[in-house]
């Protein structure tokens, strides 16, 4: 892929030349690329991705129409090393759910209230809530509640005792600004 910056002849050029090459304008300059080749019918996965992308576009338009969300995405865009627009960042935010990297249950013994479970969650923009549910091995609920952000990690402090934690599950659900949910569980 060729890139052109401040070229008098190519400045602002966009579109295709035959079926060989395509000119695109981005914040990073004019890009000359090979024309895409479409091989026929879309697969089910491609159709699902297309639907998801349409929802992301709708979310981005709605987010940029909201003054508080628009300010957040514009601030992120201004700090973007790739010169992404606020719209691009909002679309990417919708398309990328949060990632639960680690659930640290080493301090959880079930013997007393106030025991701590640390959760590491990342997102390309912001994680808004992290919910924790502790279940017995028969799937009955021991307790559930929201974790709080503490020094870059999410902290859940237990509120109930649990006589036997063997085979029990800690189920964590993280949610980001667009409402994407990710769930991960750890068996004790």
PDB file of N, CA and C in Angstrom, residues 31-136:
ATOM      1  N   UNK A  31      -4.182   7.388   0.355  1.00  0.00           N
ATOM      2  CA  UNK A  31      -3.648   6.036   0.295  1.00  0.00           C
ATOM      3  C   UNK A  31      -4.017   5.413  -1.037  1.00  0.00           C
ATOM      4  N   UNK A  32      -3.045   4.823  -1.690  1.00  0.00           N
ATOM      5  CA  UNK A  32      -3.243   4.083  -2.936  1.00  0.00           C
ATOM      6  C   UNK A  32      -3.130   2.611  -2.584  1.00  0.00           C
ATOM      7  N   UNK A  33      -4.177   1.839  -2.870  1.00  0.00           N
ATOM      8  CA  UNK A  33      -4.191   0.421  -2.519  1.00  0.00           C
ATOM      9  C   UNK A  33      -4.713  -0.406  -3.680  1.00  0.00           C
ATOM     10  N   UNK A  34      -4.448  -1.682  -3.621  1.00  0.00           N
ATOM     11  CA  UNK A  34      -4.951  -2.627  -4.603  1.00  0.00           C
ATOM     12  C   UNK A  34      -6.464  -2.715  -4.441  1.00  0.00           C
ATOM     13  N   UNK A  35      -7.186  -2.816  -5.538  1.00  0.00           N
ATOM     14  CA  UNK A  35      -8.642  -2.923  -5.473  1.00  0.00           C
ATOM     15  C   UNK A  35      -9.040  -4.210  -4.758  1.00  0.00           C
ATOM     16  N   UNK A  36     -10.065  -4.131  -3.908  1.00  0.00           N
ATOM     17  CA  UNK A  36     -10.507  -5.352  -3.234  1.00  0.00           C
ATOM     18  C   UNK A  36     -11.155  -6.311  -4.233  1.00  0.00           C
ATOM     19  N   UNK A  37     -11.017  -7.571  -3.980  1.00  0.00           N
ATOM     20  CA  UNK A  37     -11.628  -8.584  -4.838  1.00  0.00           C
ATOM     21  C   UNK A  37     -12.706  -9.299  -4.040  1.00  0.00           C
ATOM     22  N   UNK A  38     -13.902  -9.271  -4.565  1.00  0.00           N
ATOM     23  CA  UNK A  38     -15.024  -9.953  -3.927  1.00  0.00           C
ATOM     24  C   UNK A  38     -15.226 -11.277  -4.636  1.00  0.00           C
ATOM     25  N   UNK A  39     -15.305 -12.337  -3.874  1.00  0.00           N
ATOM     26  CA  UNK A  39     -15.330 -13.676  -4.463  1.00  0.00           C
ATOM     27  C   UNK A  39     -16.725 -14.277  -4.602  1.00  0.00           C
ATOM     28  N   UNK A  40     -17.755 -13.528  -4.359  1.00  0.00           N
ATOM     29  CA  UNK A  40     -19.100 -14.072  -4.542  1.00  0.00           C
ATOM     30  C   UNK A  40     -19.980 -13.840  -3.335  1.00  0.00           C
ATOM     31  N   UNK A  41     -20.784 -14.845  -2.990  1.00  0.00           N
ATOM     32  CA  UNK A  41     -21.730 -14.730  -1.888  1.00  0.00           C
ATOM     33  C   UNK A  41     -21.030 -14.537  -0.554  1.00  0.00           C
ATOM     34  N   UNK A  42     -21.701 -13.774   0.306  1.00  0.00           N
ATOM     35  CA  UNK A  42     -21.167 -13.562   1.647  1.00  0.00           C
ATOM     36  C   UNK A  42     -21.459 -14.788   2.507  1.00  0.00           C
ATOM     37  N   UNK A  43     -20.498 -15.119   3.360  1.00  0.00           N
ATOM     38  CA  UNK A  43     -20.695 -16.217   4.305  1.00  0.00           C
ATOM     39  C   UNK A  43     -21.596 -15.730   5.440  1.00  0.00           C
ATOM     40  N   UNK A  44     -22.074 -16.655   6.259  1.00  0.00           N
ATOM     41  CA  UNK A  44     -22.902 -16.273   7.407  1.00  0.00           C
ATOM     42  C   UNK A  44     -22.124 -15.367   8.355  1.00  0.00           C
ATOM     43  N   UNK A  45     -20.843 -15.650   8.537  1.00  0.00           N
ATOM     44  CA  UNK A  45     -20.010 -14.828   9.409  1.00  0.00           C
ATOM     45  C   UNK A  45     -19.906 -13.398   8.869  1.00  0.00           C
ATOM     46  N   UNK A  46     -19.730 -13.257   7.565  1.00  0.00           N
ATOM     47  CA  UNK A  46     -19.651 -11.929   6.957  1.00  0.00           C
ATOM     48  C   UNK A  46     -20.970 -11.183   7.117  1.00  0.00           C
ATOM     49  N   UNK A  47     -22.081 -11.889   6.974  1.00  0.00           N
ATOM     50  CA  UNK A  47     -23.401 -11.254   7.159  1.00  0.00           C
ATOM     51  C   UNK A  47     -23.575 -10.778   8.598  1.00  0.00           C
ATOM     52  N   UNK A  48     -23.166 -11.607   9.562  1.00  0.00           N
ATOM     53  CA  UNK A  48     -23.275 -11.226  10.975  1.00  0.00           C
ATOM     54  C   UNK A  48     -22.377 -10.029  11.289  1.00  0.00           C
ATOM     55  N   UNK A  49     -21.166 -10.027  10.727  1.00  0.00           N
ATOM     56  CA  UNK A  49     -20.257  -8.901  10.938  1.00  0.00           C
ATOM     57  C   UNK A  49     -20.836  -7.621  10.331  1.00  0.00           C
ATOM     58  N   UNK A  50     -21.472  -7.738   9.171  1.00  0.00           N
ATOM     59  CA  UNK A  50     -22.110  -6.582   8.546  1.00  0.00           C
ATOM     60  C   UNK A  50     -23.204  -5.998   9.429  1.00  0.00           C
ATOM     61  N   UNK A  51     -24.014  -6.874  10.038  1.00  0.00           N
ATOM     62  CA  UNK A  51     -25.078  -6.418  10.947  1.00  0.00           C
ATOM     63  C   UNK A  51     -24.484  -5.744  12.181  1.00  0.00           C
ATOM     64  N   UNK A  52     -23.423  -6.355  12.710  1.00  0.00           N
ATOM     65  CA  UNK A  52     -22.770  -5.785  13.891  1.00  0.00           C
ATOM     66  C   UNK A  52     -22.177  -4.411  13.563  1.00  0.00           C
ATOM     67  N   UNK A  53     -21.595  -4.286  12.369  1.00  0.00           N
ATOM     68  CA  UNK A  53     -21.008  -3.002  11.969  1.00  0.00           C
ATOM     69  C   UNK A  53     -22.089  -1.927  11.816  1.00  0.00           C
ATOM     70  N   UNK A  54     -23.246  -2.301  11.266  1.00  0.00           N
ATOM     71  CA  UNK A  54     -24.349  -1.334  11.148  1.00  0.00           C
ATOM     72  C   UNK A  54     -24.790  -0.843  12.523  1.00  0.00           C
ATOM     73  N   UNK A  55     -24.829  -1.746  13.496  1.00  0.00           N
ATOM     74  CA  UNK A  55     -25.174  -1.349  14.865  1.00  0.00           C
ATOM     75  C   UNK A  55     -24.102  -0.429  15.445  1.00  0.00           C
ATOM     76  N   UNK A  56     -22.841  -0.707  15.113  1.00  0.00           N
ATOM     77  CA  UNK A  56     -21.740   0.139  15.600  1.00  0.00           C
ATOM     78  C   UNK A  56     -21.837   1.541  15.010  1.00  0.00           C
ATOM     79  N   UNK A  57     -22.186   1.628  13.733  1.00  0.00           N
ATOM     80  CA  UNK A  57     -22.350   2.928  13.076  1.00  0.00           C
ATOM     81  C   UNK A  57     -23.498   3.702  13.739  1.00  0.00           C
ATOM     82  N   UNK A  58     -24.608   3.014  14.007  1.00  0.00           N
ATOM     83  CA  UNK A  58     -25.750   3.664  14.663  1.00  0.00           C
ATOM     84  C   UNK A  58     -25.355   4.151  16.061  1.00  0.00           C
ATOM     85  N   UNK A  59     -24.600   3.328  16.797  1.00  0.00           N
ATOM     86  CA  UNK A  59     -24.144   3.733  18.125  1.00  0.00           C
ATOM     87  C   UNK A  59     -23.255   4.970  18.035  1.00  0.00           C
ATOM     88  N   UNK A  60     -22.311   4.969  17.091  1.00  0.00           N
ATOM     89  CA  UNK A  60     -21.388   6.096  16.951  1.00  0.00           C
ATOM     90  C   UNK A  60     -22.142   7.385  16.639  1.00  0.00           C
ATOM     91  N   UNK A  61     -23.112   7.316  15.748  1.00  0.00           N
ATOM     92  CA  UNK A  61     -23.896   8.513  15.413  1.00  0.00           C
ATOM     93  C   UNK A  61     -24.662   9.014  16.635  1.00  0.00           C
ATOM     94  N   UNK A  62     -25.252   8.088  17.385  1.00  0.00           N
ATOM     95  CA  UNK A  62     -26.001   8.457  18.590  1.00  0.00           C
ATOM     96  C   UNK A  62     -25.058   9.034  19.651  1.00  0.00           C
ATOM     97  N   UNK A  63     -23.897   8.407  19.825  1.00  0.00           N
ATOM     98  CA  UNK A  63     -22.941   8.869  20.831  1.00  0.00           C
ATOM     99  C   UNK A  63     -22.426  10.270  20.506  1.00  0.00           C
ATOM    100  N   UNK A  64     -22.159  10.537  19.226  1.00  0.00           N
ATOM    101  CA  UNK A  64     -21.645  11.859  18.852  1.00  0.00           C
ATOM    102  C   UNK A  64     -22.732  12.934  18.889  1.00  0.00           C
ATOM    103  N   UNK A  65     -23.997  12.520  18.862  1.00  0.00           N
ATOM    104  CA  UNK A  65     -25.099  13.473  19.005  1.00  0.00           C
ATOM    105  C   UNK A  65     -25.315  13.845  20.470  1.00  0.00           C
ATOM    106  N   UNK A  66     -24.844  12.999  21.389  1.00  0.00           N
ATOM    107  CA  UNK A  66     -24.940  13.243  22.829  1.00  0.00           C
ATOM    108  C   UNK A  66     -23.723  14.067  23.246  1.00  0.00           C
ATOM    109  N   UNK A  67     -23.940  15.253  23.780  1.00  0.00           N
ATOM    110  CA  UNK A  67     -22.826  16.168  24.066  1.00  0.00           C
ATOM    111  C   UNK A  67     -21.818  15.591  25.059  1.00  0.00           C
ATOM    112  N   UNK A  68     -22.271  14.855  26.065  1.00  0.00           N
ATOM    113  CA  UNK A  68     -21.323  14.320  27.054  1.00  0.00           C
ATOM    114  C   UNK A  68     -20.475  13.197  26.459  1.00  0.00           C
ATOM    115  N   UNK A  69     -21.099  12.292  25.699  1.00  0.00           N
ATOM    116  CA  UNK A  69     -20.338  11.214  25.056  1.00  0.00           C
ATOM    117  C   UNK A  69     -19.451  11.757  23.945  1.00  0.00           C
ATOM    118  N   UNK A  70     -19.956  12.712  23.209  1.00  0.00           N
ATOM    119  CA  UNK A  70     -19.192  13.306  22.122  1.00  0.00           C
ATOM    120  C   UNK A  70     -17.893  13.919  22.655  1.00  0.00           C
ATOM    121  N   UNK A  71     -17.972  14.591  23.777  1.00  0.00           N
ATOM    122  CA  UNK A  71     -16.781  15.205  24.372  1.00  0.00           C
ATOM    123  C   UNK A  71     -15.747  14.144  24.737  1.00  0.00           C
ATOM    124  N   UNK A  72     -16.194  13.016  25.242  1.00  0.00           N
ATOM    125  CA  UNK A  72     -15.276  11.930  25.617  1.00  0.00           C
ATOM    126  C   UNK A  72     -14.580  11.377  24.387  1.00  0.00           C
ATOM    127  N   UNK A  73     -15.347  11.071  23.344  1.00  0.00           N
ATOM    128  CA  UNK A  73     -14.759  10.499  22.126  1.00  0.00           C
ATOM    129  C   UNK A  73     -13.865  11.510  21.395  1.00  0.00           C
ATOM    130  N   UNK A  74     -14.234  12.791  21.432  1.00  0.00           N
ATOM    131  CA  UNK A  74     -13.391  13.815  20.808  1.00  0.00           C
ATOM    132  C   UNK A  74     -12.071  13.963  21.543  1.00  0.00           C
ATOM    133  N   UNK A  75     -12.102  13.865  22.855  1.00  0.00           N
ATOM    134  CA  UNK A  75     -10.874  13.948  23.646  1.00  0.00           C
ATOM    135  C   UNK A  75      -9.955  12.764  23.324  1.00  0.00           C
ATOM    136  N   UNK A  76     -10.535  11.576  23.206  1.00  0.00           N
ATOM    137  CA  UNK A  76      -9.741  10.395  22.847  1.00  0.00           C
ATOM    138  C   UNK A  76      -9.175  10.526  21.435  1.00  0.00           C
ATOM    139  N   UNK A  77      -9.961  11.097  20.530  1.00  0.00           N
ATOM    140  CA  UNK A  77      -9.508  11.279  19.148  1.00  0.00           C
ATOM    141  C   UNK A  77      -8.335  12.260  19.086  1.00  0.00           C
ATOM    142  N   UNK A  78      -8.410  13.317  19.853  1.00  0.00           N
ATOM    143  CA  UNK A  78      -7.339  14.315  19.861  1.00  0.00           C
ATOM    144  C   UNK A  78      -6.024  13.711  20.368  1.00  0.00           C
ATOM    145  N   UNK A  79      -6.125  12.722  21.261  1.00  0.00           N
ATOM    146  CA  UNK A  79      -4.936  12.080  21.819  1.00  0.00           C
ATOM    147  C   UNK A  79      -4.486  10.866  21.010  1.00  0.00           C
ATOM    148  N   UNK A  80      -5.236  10.511  19.980  1.00  0.00           N
ATOM    149  CA  UNK A  80      -4.937   9.322  19.188  1.00  0.00           C
ATOM    150  C   UNK A  80      -3.671   9.500  18.353  1.00  0.00           C
ATOM    151  N   UNK A  81      -2.704   8.598  18.493  1.00  0.00           N
ATOM    152  CA  UNK A  81      -1.476   8.729  17.696  1.00  0.00           C
ATOM    153  C   UNK A  81      -1.716   8.470  16.204  1.00  0.00           C
ATOM    154  N   UNK A  82      -2.781   7.768  15.873  1.00  0.00           N
ATOM    155  CA  UNK A  82      -3.101   7.460  14.474  1.00  0.00           C
ATOM    156  C   UNK A  82      -4.054   8.468  13.841  1.00  0.00           C
ATOM    157  N   UNK A  83      -4.328   9.568  14.551  1.00  0.00           N
ATOM    158  CA  UNK A  83      -5.227  10.618  14.055  1.00  0.00           C
ATOM    159  C   UNK A  83      -6.615  10.073  13.729  1.00  0.00           C
ATOM    160  N   UNK A  84      -7.126   9.199  14.600  1.00  0.00           N
ATOM    161  CA  UNK A  84      -8.467   8.672  14.404  1.00  0.00           C
ATOM    162  C   UNK A  84      -9.495   9.740  14.747  1.00  0.00           C
ATOM    163  N   UNK A  85     -10.645   9.651  14.119  1.00  0.00           N
ATOM    164  CA  UNK A  85     -11.716  10.603  14.422  1.00  0.00           C
ATOM    165  C   UNK A  85     -12.512  10.095  15.623  1.00  0.00           C
ATOM    166  N   UNK A  86     -13.292  10.979  16.212  1.00  0.00           N
ATOM    167  CA  UNK A  86     -14.166  10.590  17.325  1.00  0.00           C
ATOM    168  C   UNK A  86     -15.145   9.515  16.860  1.00  0.00           C
ATOM    169  N   UNK A  87     -15.594   9.626  15.623  1.00  0.00           N
ATOM    170  CA  UNK A  87     -16.507   8.631  15.043  1.00  0.00           C
ATOM    171  C   UNK A  87     -15.834   7.257  14.984  1.00  0.00           C
ATOM    172  N   UNK A  88     -14.582   7.201  14.494  1.00  0.00           N
ATOM    173  CA  UNK A  88     -13.847   5.937  14.418  1.00  0.00           C
ATOM    174  C   UNK A  88     -13.680   5.308  15.797  1.00  0.00           C
ATOM    175  N   UNK A  89     -13.385   6.121  16.783  1.00  0.00           N
ATOM    176  CA  UNK A  89     -13.185   5.608  18.134  1.00  0.00           C
ATOM    177  C   UNK A  89     -14.501   5.087  18.712  1.00  0.00           C
ATOM    178  N   UNK A  90     -15.604   5.764  18.436  1.00  0.00           N
ATOM    179  CA  UNK A  90     -16.912   5.307  18.919  1.00  0.00           C
ATOM    180  C   UNK A  90     -17.304   3.985  18.254  1.00  0.00           C
ATOM    181  N   UNK A  91     -17.036   3.853  16.947  1.00  0.00           N
ATOM    182  CA  UNK A  91     -17.326   2.590  16.245  1.00  0.00           C
ATOM    183  C   UNK A  91     -16.480   1.470  16.851  1.00  0.00           C
ATOM    184  N   UNK A  92     -15.189   1.722  17.041  1.00  0.00           N
ATOM    185  CA  UNK A  92     -14.300   0.709  17.617  1.00  0.00           C
ATOM    186  C   UNK A  92     -14.726   0.338  19.034  1.00  0.00           C
ATOM    187  N   UNK A  93     -15.202   1.315  19.803  1.00  0.00           N
ATOM    188  CA  UNK A  93     -15.670   1.057  21.159  1.00  0.00           C
ATOM    189  C   UNK A  93     -16.836   0.081  21.140  1.00  0.00           C
ATOM    190  N   UNK A  94     -17.736   0.267  20.199  1.00  0.00           N
ATOM    191  CA  UNK A  94     -18.884  -0.639  20.092  1.00  0.00           C
ATOM    192  C   UNK A  94     -18.446  -2.043  19.663  1.00  0.00           C
ATOM    193  N   UNK A  95     -17.493  -2.115  18.760  1.00  0.00           N
ATOM    194  CA  UNK A  95     -17.091  -3.407  18.196  1.00  0.00           C
ATOM    195  C   UNK A  95     -16.187  -4.230  19.120  1.00  0.00           C
ATOM    196  N   UNK A  96     -15.557  -3.601  20.102  1.00  0.00           N
ATOM    197  CA  UNK A  96     -14.632  -4.318  20.985  1.00  0.00           C
ATOM    198  C   UNK A  96     -15.183  -4.403  22.399  1.00  0.00           C
ATOM    199  N   UNK A  97     -15.598  -5.584  22.812  1.00  0.00           N
ATOM    200  CA  UNK A  97     -16.087  -5.735  24.191  1.00  0.00           C
ATOM    201  C   UNK A  97     -14.926  -5.725  25.181  1.00  0.00           C
ATOM    202  N   UNK A  98     -15.220  -5.527  26.456  1.00  0.00           N
ATOM    203  CA  UNK A  98     -14.155  -5.561  27.451  1.00  0.00           C
ATOM    204  C   UNK A  98     -13.529  -6.964  27.540  1.00  0.00           C
ATOM    205  N   UNK A  99     -12.301  -7.017  28.028  1.00  0.00           N
ATOM    206  CA  UNK A  99     -11.588  -8.287  28.183  1.00  0.00           C
ATOM    207  C   UNK A  99     -11.292  -8.485  29.669  1.00  0.00           C
ATOM    208  N   UNK A 100     -11.770  -9.599  30.212  1.00  0.00           N
ATOM    209  CA  UNK A 100     -11.474  -9.945  31.602  1.00  0.00           C
ATOM    210  C   UNK A 100     -10.173 -10.742  31.566  1.00  0.00           C
ATOM    211  N   UNK A 101      -9.096 -10.111  31.998  1.00  0.00           N
ATOM    212  CA  UNK A 101      -7.782 -10.735  31.901  1.00  0.00           C
ATOM    213  C   UNK A 101      -7.479 -11.670  33.059  1.00  0.00           C
ATOM    214  N   UNK A 102      -7.935 -11.304  34.253  1.00  0.00           N
ATOM    215  CA  UNK A 102      -7.600 -12.123  35.414  1.00  0.00           C
ATOM    216  C   UNK A 102      -8.637 -11.952  36.516  1.00  0.00           C
ATOM    217  N   UNK A 103      -8.940 -13.046  37.205  1.00  0.00           N
ATOM    218  CA  UNK A 103      -9.788 -13.027  38.407  1.00  0.00           C
ATOM    219  C   UNK A 103      -8.944 -13.644  39.516  1.00  0.00           C
ATOM    220  N   UNK A 104      -8.494 -12.820  40.447  1.00  0.00           N
ATOM    221  CA  UNK A 104      -7.619 -13.275  41.523  1.00  0.00           C
ATOM    222  C   UNK A 104      -8.462 -13.600  42.752  1.00  0.00           C
ATOM    223  N   UNK A 105      -8.604 -14.894  43.035  1.00  0.00           N
ATOM    224  CA  UNK A 105      -9.415 -15.349  44.167  1.00  0.00           C
ATOM    225  C   UNK A 105      -8.554 -15.896  45.296  1.00  0.00           C
ATOM    226  N   UNK A 106      -7.250 -15.621  45.284  1.00  0.00           N
ATOM    227  CA  UNK A 106      -6.368 -16.192  46.301  1.00  0.00           C
ATOM    228  C   UNK A 106      -6.725 -15.751  47.719  1.00  0.00           C
ATOM    229  N   UNK A 107      -7.297 -14.564  47.882  1.00  0.00           N
ATOM    230  CA  UNK A 107      -7.660 -14.075  49.217  1.00  0.00           C
ATOM    231  C   UNK A 107      -9.063 -14.510  49.630  1.00  0.00           C
ATOM    232  N   UNK A 108      -9.779 -15.214  48.749  1.00  0.00           N
ATOM    233  CA  UNK A 108     -11.150 -15.633  49.065  1.00  0.00           C
ATOM    234  C   UNK A 108     -11.148 -17.060  49.608  1.00  0.00           C
ATOM    235  N   UNK A 109     -11.523 -17.184  50.882  1.00  0.00           N
ATOM    236  CA  UNK A 109     -11.619 -18.499  51.528  1.00  0.00           C
ATOM    237  C   UNK A 109     -13.050 -18.830  51.934  1.00  0.00           C
ATOM    238  N   UNK A 110     -13.932 -17.824  51.908  1.00  0.00           N
ATOM    239  CA  UNK A 110     -15.331 -18.024  52.268  1.00  0.00           C
ATOM    240  C   UNK A 110     -15.576 -18.023  53.764  1.00  0.00           C
ATOM    241  N   UNK A 111     -14.530 -17.918  54.567  1.00  0.00           N
ATOM    242  CA  UNK A 111     -14.657 -18.029  56.012  1.00  0.00           C
ATOM    243  C   UNK A 111     -15.235 -16.784  56.682  1.00  0.00           C
ATOM    244  N   UNK A 112     -15.059 -15.638  56.062  1.00  0.00           N
ATOM    245  CA  UNK A 112     -15.513 -14.394  56.694  1.00  0.00           C
ATOM    246  C   UNK A 112     -15.975 -13.405  55.624  1.00  0.00           C
ATOM    247  N   UNK A 113     -16.745 -12.422  56.064  1.00  0.00           N
ATOM    248  CA  UNK A 113     -17.111 -11.340  55.150  1.00  0.00           C
ATOM    249  C   UNK A 113     -15.907 -10.414  55.021  1.00  0.00           C
ATOM    250  N   UNK A 114     -15.889  -9.601  53.983  1.00  0.00           N
ATOM    251  CA  UNK A 114     -14.804  -8.647  53.798  1.00  0.00           C
ATOM    252  C   UNK A 114     -13.598  -9.211  53.065  1.00  0.00           C
ATOM    253  N   UNK A 115     -13.706 -10.433  52.557  1.00  0.00           N
ATOM    254  CA  UNK A 115     -12.598 -10.994  51.780  1.00  0.00           C
ATOM    255  C   UNK A 115     -12.602 -10.360  50.390  1.00  0.00           C
ATOM    256  N   UNK A 116     -11.414 -10.288  49.773  1.00  0.00           N
ATOM    257  CA  UNK A 116     -11.282  -9.526  48.534  1.00  0.00           C
ATOM    258  C   UNK A 116     -11.041 -10.423  47.321  1.00  0.00           C
ATOM    259  N   UNK A 117     -11.698 -10.046  46.230  1.00  0.00           N
ATOM    260  CA  UNK A 117     -11.475 -10.667  44.930  1.00  0.00           C
ATOM    261  C   UNK A 117     -11.069  -9.538  43.994  1.00  0.00           C
ATOM    262  N   UNK A 118      -9.887  -9.666  43.374  1.00  0.00           N
ATOM    263  CA  UNK A 118      -9.369  -8.642  42.460  1.00  0.00           C
ATOM    264  C   UNK A 118      -9.577  -9.095  41.018  1.00  0.00           C
ATOM    265  N   UNK A 119     -10.060  -8.178  40.193  1.00  0.00           N
ATOM    266  CA  UNK A 119     -10.354  -8.492  38.798  1.00  0.00           C
ATOM    267  C   UNK A 119      -9.634  -7.491  37.906  1.00  0.00           C
ATOM    268  N   UNK A 120      -8.926  -8.000  36.898  1.00  0.00           N
ATOM    269  CA  UNK A 120      -8.261  -7.142  35.925  1.00  0.00           C
ATOM    270  C   UNK A 120      -9.084  -7.163  34.645  1.00  0.00           C
ATOM    271  N   UNK A 121      -9.610  -6.000  34.264  1.00  0.00           N
ATOM    272  CA  UNK A 121     -10.446  -5.866  33.072  1.00  0.00           C
ATOM    273  C   UNK A 121      -9.924  -4.714  32.234  1.00  0.00           C
ATOM    274  N   UNK A 122      -9.831  -4.936  30.917  1.00  0.00           N
ATOM    275  CA  UNK A 122      -9.401  -3.865  30.019  1.00  0.00           C
ATOM    276  C   UNK A 122     -10.454  -3.643  28.939  1.00  0.00           C
ATOM    277  N   UNK A 123     -10.426  -2.448  28.379  1.00  0.00           N
ATOM    278  CA  UNK A 123     -11.309  -2.087  27.270  1.00  0.00           C
ATOM    279  C   UNK A 123     -10.608  -0.997  26.471  1.00  0.00           C
ATOM    280  N   UNK A 124     -10.926  -0.882  25.196  1.00  0.00           N
ATOM    281  CA  UNK A 124     -10.260   0.131  24.383  1.00  0.00           C
ATOM    282  C   UNK A 124     -10.687   1.551  24.759  1.00  0.00           C
ATOM    283  N   UNK A 125     -11.811   1.717  25.428  1.00  0.00           N
ATOM    284  CA  UNK A 125     -12.221   3.044  25.897  1.00  0.00           C
ATOM    285  C   UNK A 125     -12.416   3.031  27.413  1.00  0.00           C
ATOM    286  N   UNK A 126     -13.487   2.395  27.900  1.00  0.00           N
ATOM    287  CA  UNK A 126     -13.727   2.398  29.341  1.00  0.00           C
ATOM    288  C   UNK A 126     -14.659   1.264  29.756  1.00  0.00           C
ATOM    289  N   UNK A 127     -14.310   0.609  30.858  1.00  0.00           N
ATOM    290  CA  UNK A 127     -15.185  -0.362  31.504  1.00  0.00           C
ATOM    291  C   UNK A 127     -16.051   0.433  32.472  1.00  0.00           C
ATOM    292  N   UNK A 128     -17.373   0.245  32.401  1.00  0.00           N
ATOM    293  CA  UNK A 128     -18.261   1.026  33.267  1.00  0.00           C
ATOM    294  C   UNK A 128     -18.679   0.270  34.517  1.00  0.00           C
ATOM    295  N   UNK A 129     -18.939  -1.031  34.414  1.00  0.00           N
ATOM    296  CA  UNK A 129     -19.326  -1.819  35.589  1.00  0.00           C
ATOM    297  C   UNK A 129     -18.724  -3.212  35.527  1.00  0.00           C
ATOM    298  N   UNK A 130     -18.453  -3.749  36.709  1.00  0.00           N
ATOM    299  CA  UNK A 130     -18.014  -5.134  36.855  1.00  0.00           C
ATOM    300  C   UNK A 130     -18.877  -5.746  37.952  1.00  0.00           C
ATOM    301  N   UNK A 131     -19.605  -6.801  37.591  1.00  0.00           N
ATOM    302  CA  UNK A 131     -20.474  -7.492  38.547  1.00  0.00           C
ATOM    303  C   UNK A 131     -19.874  -8.850  38.880  1.00  0.00           C
ATOM    304  N   UNK A 132     -19.996  -9.228  40.141  1.00  0.00           N
ATOM    305  CA  UNK A 132     -19.463 -10.494  40.616  1.00  0.00           C
ATOM    306  C   UNK A 132     -20.607 -11.300  41.225  1.00  0.00           C
ATOM    307  N   UNK A 133     -20.630 -12.572  40.869  1.00  0.00           N
ATOM    308  CA  UNK A 133     -21.616 -13.504  41.438  1.00  0.00           C
ATOM    309  C   UNK A 133     -20.850 -14.735  41.907  1.00  0.00           C
ATOM    310  N   UNK A 134     -21.109 -15.153  43.127  1.00  0.00           N
ATOM    311  CA  UNK A 134     -20.490 -16.364  43.664  1.00  0.00           C
ATOM    312  C   UNK A 134     -21.586 -17.405  43.820  1.00  0.00           C
ATOM    313  N   UNK A 135     -21.352 -18.572  43.209  1.00  0.00           N
ATOM    314  CA  UNK A 135     -22.332 -19.662  43.247  1.00  0.00           C
ATOM    315  C   UNK A 135     -21.734 -20.893  43.907  1.00  0.00           C
ATOM    316  N   UNK A 136     -22.592 -21.631  44.638  1.00  0.00           N
ATOM    317  CA  UNK A 136     -22.192 -22.940  45.147  1.00  0.00           C
ATOM    318  C   UNK A 136     -22.083 -23.904  43.978  1.00  0.00           C
TER     319      UNK A 136
END
